[in-house]
């Protein structure tokens, strides 16, 4: 896990050597002259070897010194203040929505397979899976914001002003992220249950006098949910990545907007920090999925 | 199983609570300001975040930063809406006959946002710092000509220049800050608004400064919200989340005009949009090729197609807001003439078998420039020129095109940071470090030197006009227009005023009723 994170941070660091421009580009802008750029680079320590700088950054990062943002001239921790909370709240809310929508729905569709609800949902599923979150976001701001006036697009409410207002404002961006994912999870759970329904143990369960619902609840679900758990855990990583785009659409002051702006400014102390956070979430959720799988299925052992 | 999952869920929720709880205390520091007082609070949408430091002597590079800081900092003089310089921190000034010694008299009762009264020491410190007299490296390039700054008595400061410069007074708009202070440690100016807080990629908050020496600001509090996405800006205006946004594009405005509760004001961006040509290398080191392009590109067509008919055609590096320096006769120096364009190209050795090919670099985020590029490509196709658009990210454009000068042609807008003709024309002097197009004309250099060297206003104006004429005659660039600047406000917001510079004055803006 540590090695993965190290590798990712190194790759992100090196990527900045390849793209044109460096932090001095944006800082000097039209006031650029080769001499000023050179002296600024020296001042910022950019004239040193890439690997030296990487090791420098890494030691700082490990000892809790996140460095100073080039484009804001303040500590990276200060720059990120409060932004992590917005992204975390948005991602978690979206994740909870995915679970809250897809688990009951997936089971219900499998229970009444071929029913009206099932047929309608299977058709709709394809549509929802295909819609990118940013488009849903624009659609939502228009429909829920401007027409129905359920929220004020662009009128972000910080958790200090009103915690419930904050959650309320996040509901629509979270839905925009959650719906395509929920569609996928529903589809996965439904087909996973239906696959299990053909197994021998299901016939045995039926023969003991169980109803279809009884069989699903008592026997099938536990087996069918295994691939779904892994998938749901991994979607959180996807959701965090998706929130970067959706933050733009809803004007949310989260990490995503900061990340995009910092890439544009070549502000790599900030980018490094955010990349490591996102990488950590992905790796951690992967690990968590394994742990949960093991709880559900005792046959699986963690290596 | 249920129990375990429950435990896990609880753990997740608790971690989340920790995150949000942690953020709460952190955010509170930024928003702990007073509520609405008289005049109300106004929220302004800005399309990009401000520069790194809000140091007025350093952060002059981004126009978006300058226009916000205009409300917080003031110089000895400041520009007004008519393009005149009016005394600000200075009450009056005098120039000697040779235009190399400027005497400023301090206005009485001017206070900094920290409550201290401005002294001559603050002025000497600010000008010394900005001109880099102690470090040898000027922070503000226009002050490079300052030789010394001295306080004569407790109300008079004399600035001596190393060479005569009749335009110098326009450079004294540079911010006055408290003696010994570093803006990195706190933002203190003398302007109508005081700085309150800033959150990167979030917002900038300022409040009315009640001890301002001049006409006090009409609104009590202004919040600048950073909204980089154009569509989100439109939505935020329609929903009422922001009260005012400037520099909107024609397409955004078309979407907003339908909403009856919004005011749309039209002014000019005050910049020179052109297809800037790399004069230093083929194919544009040949004046005939450059002229051919000028004949082929019809400005009005560009304005009609790319800007919905809004925009002011230009023929040289000067825009109308500059009044006396603007020469309208140059605007139509090249009437659209496709035959002439083809002839000139043929003379230069290009024809149907060997067409002129080049790329136009343009920053993809600047929609008006991208639209202009698309129209130009089509117009050039009519004379058999094959131009290709290369969309770039902003930082890449600066590094490759502007600083690296590795480009054929690029579409951008050049604005003026001070109210001087030099702000637009200096960059075309052959050895000027900002001469990114590599324009090299002995006549131009001579005319420019004569213009800045004289103290006679009429002669200076004539010489600057000569510079403009040379740029047009040599077809240094394919000049297009001064883009239209749309400011959209909520219906109850009044008092917005356009300046001939890229600034946004919020002191006159207020909420009616």
PDB file of C-alpha atoms in Angstrom, chain B residues 148-298:
ATOM      1  CA  UNK B 148      15.541  58.768  -6.005  1.00  0.00           C
ATOM      2  CA  UNK B 149      12.598  59.413  -3.709  1.00  0.00           C
ATOM      3  CA  UNK B 150      13.007  61.969  -0.943  1.00  0.00           C
ATOM      4  CA  UNK B 151      10.818  63.545   1.667  1.00  0.00           C
ATOM      5  CA  UNK B 152      11.461  67.293   1.723  1.00  0.00           C
ATOM      6  CA  UNK B 153       9.222  68.098   4.651  1.00  0.00           C
ATOM      7  CA  UNK B 154       6.410  66.256   6.365  1.00  0.00           C
ATOM      8  CA  UNK B 155       3.983  66.893   3.519  1.00  0.00           C
ATOM      9  CA  UNK B 156       6.181  66.940   0.413  1.00  0.00           C
ATOM     10  CA  UNK B 157       7.907  64.159  -1.505  1.00  0.00           C
ATOM     11  CA  UNK B 158      10.184  64.694  -4.498  1.00  0.00           C
ATOM     12  CA  UNK B 159      10.732  61.945  -7.047  1.00  0.00           C
ATOM     13  CA  UNK B 160      13.718  62.333  -9.353  1.00  0.00           C
ATOM     14  CA  UNK B 161      13.959  60.386 -12.595  1.00  0.00           C
ATOM     15  CA  UNK B 162      17.129  59.250 -14.312  1.00  0.00           C
ATOM     16  CA  UNK B 163      15.744  60.479 -17.658  1.00  0.00           C
ATOM     17  CA  UNK B 164      12.872  62.830 -18.556  1.00  0.00           C
ATOM     18  CA  UNK B 165       9.538  61.082 -18.814  1.00  0.00           C
ATOM     19  CA  UNK B 166       6.403  63.127 -19.373  1.00  0.00           C
ATOM     20  CA  UNK B 167       4.229  60.077 -18.818  1.00  0.00           C
ATOM     21  CA  UNK B 168       5.622  59.332 -15.379  1.00  0.00           C
ATOM     22  CA  UNK B 169       2.646  60.736 -13.522  1.00  0.00           C
ATOM     23  CA  UNK B 170       0.514  57.850 -14.844  1.00  0.00           C
ATOM     24  CA  UNK B 171       2.833  55.412 -13.091  1.00  0.00           C
ATOM     25  CA  UNK B 172       2.214  56.986  -9.689  1.00  0.00           C
ATOM     26  CA  UNK B 173      -0.972  54.963  -9.401  1.00  0.00           C
ATOM     27  CA  UNK B 174       1.287  52.396  -7.710  1.00  0.00           C
ATOM     28  CA  UNK B 175      -0.089  51.459  -4.284  1.00  0.00           C
ATOM     29  CA  UNK B 176       0.938  53.237  -1.098  1.00  0.00           C
ATOM     30  CA  UNK B 177       1.426  50.843   1.828  1.00  0.00           C
ATOM     31  CA  UNK B 178       2.513  51.452   5.443  1.00  0.00           C
ATOM     32  CA  UNK B 179       6.212  52.041   6.029  1.00  0.00           C
ATOM     33  CA  UNK B 180       8.110  48.861   6.785  1.00  0.00           C
ATOM     34  CA  UNK B 181       5.177  46.582   5.991  1.00  0.00           C
ATOM     35  CA  UNK B 182       5.132  43.531   3.770  1.00  0.00           C
ATOM     36  CA  UNK B 183       1.795  42.792   2.074  1.00  0.00           C
ATOM     37  CA  UNK B 184       2.508  39.104   2.610  1.00  0.00           C
ATOM     38  CA  UNK B 185       1.841  39.701   6.314  1.00  0.00           C
ATOM     39  CA  UNK B 186      -1.370  41.636   5.903  1.00  0.00           C
ATOM     40  CA  UNK B 187      -3.148  43.621   3.249  1.00  0.00           C
ATOM     41  CA  UNK B 188      -3.316  47.278   4.234  1.00  0.00           C
ATOM     42  CA  UNK B 189      -4.090  50.037   1.775  1.00  0.00           C
ATOM     43  CA  UNK B 190      -5.905  53.345   1.702  1.00  0.00           C
ATOM     44  CA  UNK B 191      -8.711  52.489  -0.730  1.00  0.00           C
ATOM     45  CA  UNK B 192     -12.474  52.648  -0.171  1.00  0.00           C
ATOM     46  CA  UNK B 193     -12.559  48.970   0.827  1.00  0.00           C
ATOM     47  CA  UNK B 194     -10.493  47.028   3.333  1.00  0.00           C
ATOM     48  CA  UNK B 195      -9.481  43.449   2.853  1.00  0.00           C
ATOM     49  CA  UNK B 196     -11.176  40.938   5.158  1.00  0.00           C
ATOM     50  CA  UNK B 197     -10.375  37.408   4.070  1.00  0.00           C
ATOM     51  CA  UNK B 198      -9.530  35.117   1.228  1.00  0.00           C
ATOM     52  CA  UNK B 199     -10.058  31.443   0.518  1.00  0.00           C
ATOM     53  CA  UNK B 200      -8.131  29.982  -2.443  1.00  0.00           C
ATOM     54  CA  UNK B 201     -10.487  28.953  -5.258  1.00  0.00           C
ATOM     55  CA  UNK B 202     -13.280  30.128  -2.999  1.00  0.00           C
ATOM     56  CA  UNK B 203     -13.802  33.802  -2.365  1.00  0.00           C
ATOM     57  CA  UNK B 204     -12.292  37.151  -1.457  1.00  0.00           C
ATOM     58  CA  UNK B 205     -14.148  39.329   1.026  1.00  0.00           C
ATOM     59  CA  UNK B 206     -13.765  43.061   1.559  1.00  0.00           C
ATOM     60  CA  UNK B 207     -15.652  45.616   3.618  1.00  0.00           C
ATOM     61  CA  UNK B 208     -16.242  49.330   3.368  1.00  0.00           C
ATOM     62  CA  UNK B 209     -13.495  51.398   5.008  1.00  0.00           C
ATOM     63  CA  UNK B 210     -15.366  53.942   7.079  1.00  0.00           C
ATOM     64  CA  UNK B 211     -12.436  56.334   7.480  1.00  0.00           C
ATOM     65  CA  UNK B 212     -11.840  56.650   3.732  1.00  0.00           C
ATOM     66  CA  UNK B 213     -10.719  60.171   2.819  1.00  0.00           C
ATOM     67  CA  UNK B 214     -12.934  60.477  -0.247  1.00  0.00           C
ATOM     68  CA  UNK B 215     -16.462  59.542  -1.222  1.00  0.00           C
ATOM     69  CA  UNK B 216     -17.212  56.437   0.871  1.00  0.00           C
ATOM     70  CA  UNK B 217     -18.195  53.187  -0.800  1.00  0.00           C
ATOM     71  CA  UNK B 218     -21.929  52.753  -1.178  1.00  0.00           C
ATOM     72  CA  UNK B 219     -22.115  49.114  -0.187  1.00  0.00           C
ATOM     73  CA  UNK B 220     -20.930  47.757   3.141  1.00  0.00           C
ATOM     74  CA  UNK B 221     -19.436  44.499   2.011  1.00  0.00           C
ATOM     75  CA  UNK B 222     -18.304  42.885  -1.240  1.00  0.00           C
ATOM     76  CA  UNK B 223     -17.643  39.181  -1.711  1.00  0.00           C
ATOM     77  CA  UNK B 224     -15.863  38.035  -4.859  1.00  0.00           C
ATOM     78  CA  UNK B 225     -16.800  34.446  -5.644  1.00  0.00           C
ATOM     79  CA  UNK B 226     -14.407  32.567  -7.907  1.00  0.00           C
ATOM     80  CA  UNK B 227     -16.522  30.836 -10.568  1.00  0.00           C
ATOM     81  CA  UNK B 228     -14.301  29.487 -13.317  1.00  0.00           C
ATOM     82  CA  UNK B 229     -16.929  27.626 -15.299  1.00  0.00           C
ATOM     83  CA  UNK B 230     -18.790  29.919 -17.711  1.00  0.00           C
ATOM     84  CA  UNK B 231     -22.024  27.954 -17.552  1.00  0.00           C
ATOM     85  CA  UNK B 232     -21.978  28.025 -13.758  1.00  0.00           C
ATOM     86  CA  UNK B 233     -21.508  31.798 -13.882  1.00  0.00           C
ATOM     87  CA  UNK B 234     -24.665  32.107 -15.997  1.00  0.00           C
ATOM     88  CA  UNK B 235     -26.613  29.834 -13.646  1.00  0.00           C
ATOM     89  CA  UNK B 236     -25.406  31.758 -10.612  1.00  0.00           C
ATOM     90  CA  UNK B 237     -26.604  35.032 -12.115  1.00  0.00           C
ATOM     91  CA  UNK B 238     -29.971  33.555 -13.002  1.00  0.00           C
ATOM     92  CA  UNK B 239     -30.442  32.026  -9.588  1.00  0.00           C
ATOM     93  CA  UNK B 240     -29.454  35.250  -7.835  1.00  0.00           C
ATOM     94  CA  UNK B 241     -26.483  33.661  -6.068  1.00  0.00           C
ATOM     95  CA  UNK B 242     -24.297  36.488  -7.396  1.00  0.00           C
ATOM     96  CA  UNK B 243     -25.273  40.093  -7.937  1.00  0.00           C
ATOM     97  CA  UNK B 244     -22.810  41.138 -10.590  1.00  0.00           C
ATOM     98  CA  UNK B 245     -20.402  39.627 -13.086  1.00  0.00           C
ATOM     99  CA  UNK B 246     -18.175  41.464 -15.534  1.00  0.00           C
ATOM    100  CA  UNK B 247     -16.373  40.376 -18.693  1.00  0.00           C
ATOM    101  CA  UNK B 248     -19.109  38.076 -19.913  1.00  0.00           C
ATOM    102  CA  UNK B 249     -19.150  36.819 -23.488  1.00  0.00           C
ATOM    103  CA  UNK B 250     -21.807  37.426 -26.096  1.00  0.00           C
ATOM    104  CA  UNK B 251     -23.020  33.822 -25.884  1.00  0.00           C
ATOM    105  CA  UNK B 252     -23.461  34.014 -22.104  1.00  0.00           C
ATOM    106  CA  UNK B 253     -25.277  37.311 -22.433  1.00  0.00           C
ATOM    107  CA  UNK B 254     -27.618  35.924 -25.084  1.00  0.00           C
ATOM    108  CA  UNK B 255     -28.655  33.287 -22.558  1.00  0.00           C
ATOM    109  CA  UNK B 256     -29.128  35.884 -19.816  1.00  0.00           C
ATOM    110  CA  UNK B 257     -31.004  38.498 -21.817  1.00  0.00           C
ATOM    111  CA  UNK B 258     -34.108  36.346 -21.700  1.00  0.00           C
ATOM    112  CA  UNK B 259     -34.238  36.719 -17.924  1.00  0.00           C
ATOM    113  CA  UNK B 260     -36.093  39.940 -17.271  1.00  0.00           C
ATOM    114  CA  UNK B 261     -34.763  40.585 -13.777  1.00  0.00           C
ATOM    115  CA  UNK B 262     -31.198  41.194 -14.954  1.00  0.00           C
ATOM    116  CA  UNK B 263     -29.503  44.334 -16.273  1.00  0.00           C
ATOM    117  CA  UNK B 264     -27.041  43.997 -19.128  1.00  0.00           C
ATOM    118  CA  UNK B 265     -24.496  46.825 -19.495  1.00  0.00           C
ATOM    119  CA  UNK B 266     -22.186  46.993 -22.467  1.00  0.00           C
ATOM    120  CA  UNK B 267     -18.775  48.616 -22.482  1.00  0.00           C
ATOM    121  CA  UNK B 268     -15.385  47.788 -23.856  1.00  0.00           C
ATOM    122  CA  UNK B 269     -12.808  45.374 -22.489  1.00  0.00           C
ATOM    123  CA  UNK B 270     -10.111  47.960 -23.236  1.00  0.00           C
ATOM    124  CA  UNK B 271      -7.706  45.631 -24.905  1.00  0.00           C
ATOM    125  CA  UNK B 272      -6.298  45.104 -28.367  1.00  0.00           C
ATOM    126  CA  UNK B 273      -7.412  41.793 -29.774  1.00  0.00           C
ATOM    127  CA  UNK B 274      -5.343  40.798 -32.770  1.00  0.00           C
ATOM    128  CA  UNK B 275      -3.880  37.888 -34.620  1.00  0.00           C
ATOM    129  CA  UNK B 276      -0.370  38.543 -33.293  1.00  0.00           C
ATOM    130  CA  UNK B 277       2.229  37.408 -35.801  1.00  0.00           C
ATOM    131  CA  UNK B 278       5.724  36.185 -35.086  1.00  0.00           C
ATOM    132  CA  UNK B 279       7.615  38.801 -37.106  1.00  0.00           C
ATOM    133  CA  UNK B 280      10.943  37.185 -36.260  1.00  0.00           C
ATOM    134  CA  UNK B 281      10.624  34.049 -38.362  1.00  0.00           C
ATOM    135  CA  UNK B 282       9.087  32.757 -41.610  1.00  0.00           C
ATOM    136  CA  UNK B 283       6.461  33.020 -42.906  1.00  0.00           C
ATOM    137  CA  UNK B 284       5.674  36.285 -41.104  1.00  0.00           C
ATOM    138  CA  UNK B 285       9.104  37.883 -41.376  1.00  0.00           C
ATOM    139  CA  UNK B 286       7.861  38.934 -44.825  1.00  0.00           C
ATOM    140  CA  UNK B 287       5.763  42.133 -44.645  1.00  0.00           C
ATOM    141  CA  UNK B 288       3.869  41.164 -47.818  1.00  0.00           C
ATOM    142  CA  UNK B 289       2.563  38.005 -46.185  1.00  0.00           C
ATOM    143  CA  UNK B 290       1.458  39.954 -43.117  1.00  0.00           C
ATOM    144  CA  UNK B 291      -0.280  42.542 -45.277  1.00  0.00           C
ATOM    145  CA  UNK B 292      -1.973  39.827 -47.310  1.00  0.00           C
ATOM    146  CA  UNK B 293      -3.498  38.500 -44.107  1.00  0.00           C
ATOM    147  CA  UNK B 294      -4.691  41.982 -43.177  1.00  0.00           C
ATOM    148  CA  UNK B 295      -6.457  42.327 -46.527  1.00  0.00           C
ATOM    149  CA  UNK B 296      -7.996  38.866 -46.208  1.00  0.00           C
ATOM    150  CA  UNK B 297      -9.395  39.245 -42.692  1.00  0.00           C
ATOM    151  CA  UNK B 298     -12.472  41.443 -42.590  1.00  0.00           C
TER     152      UNK B 298
END
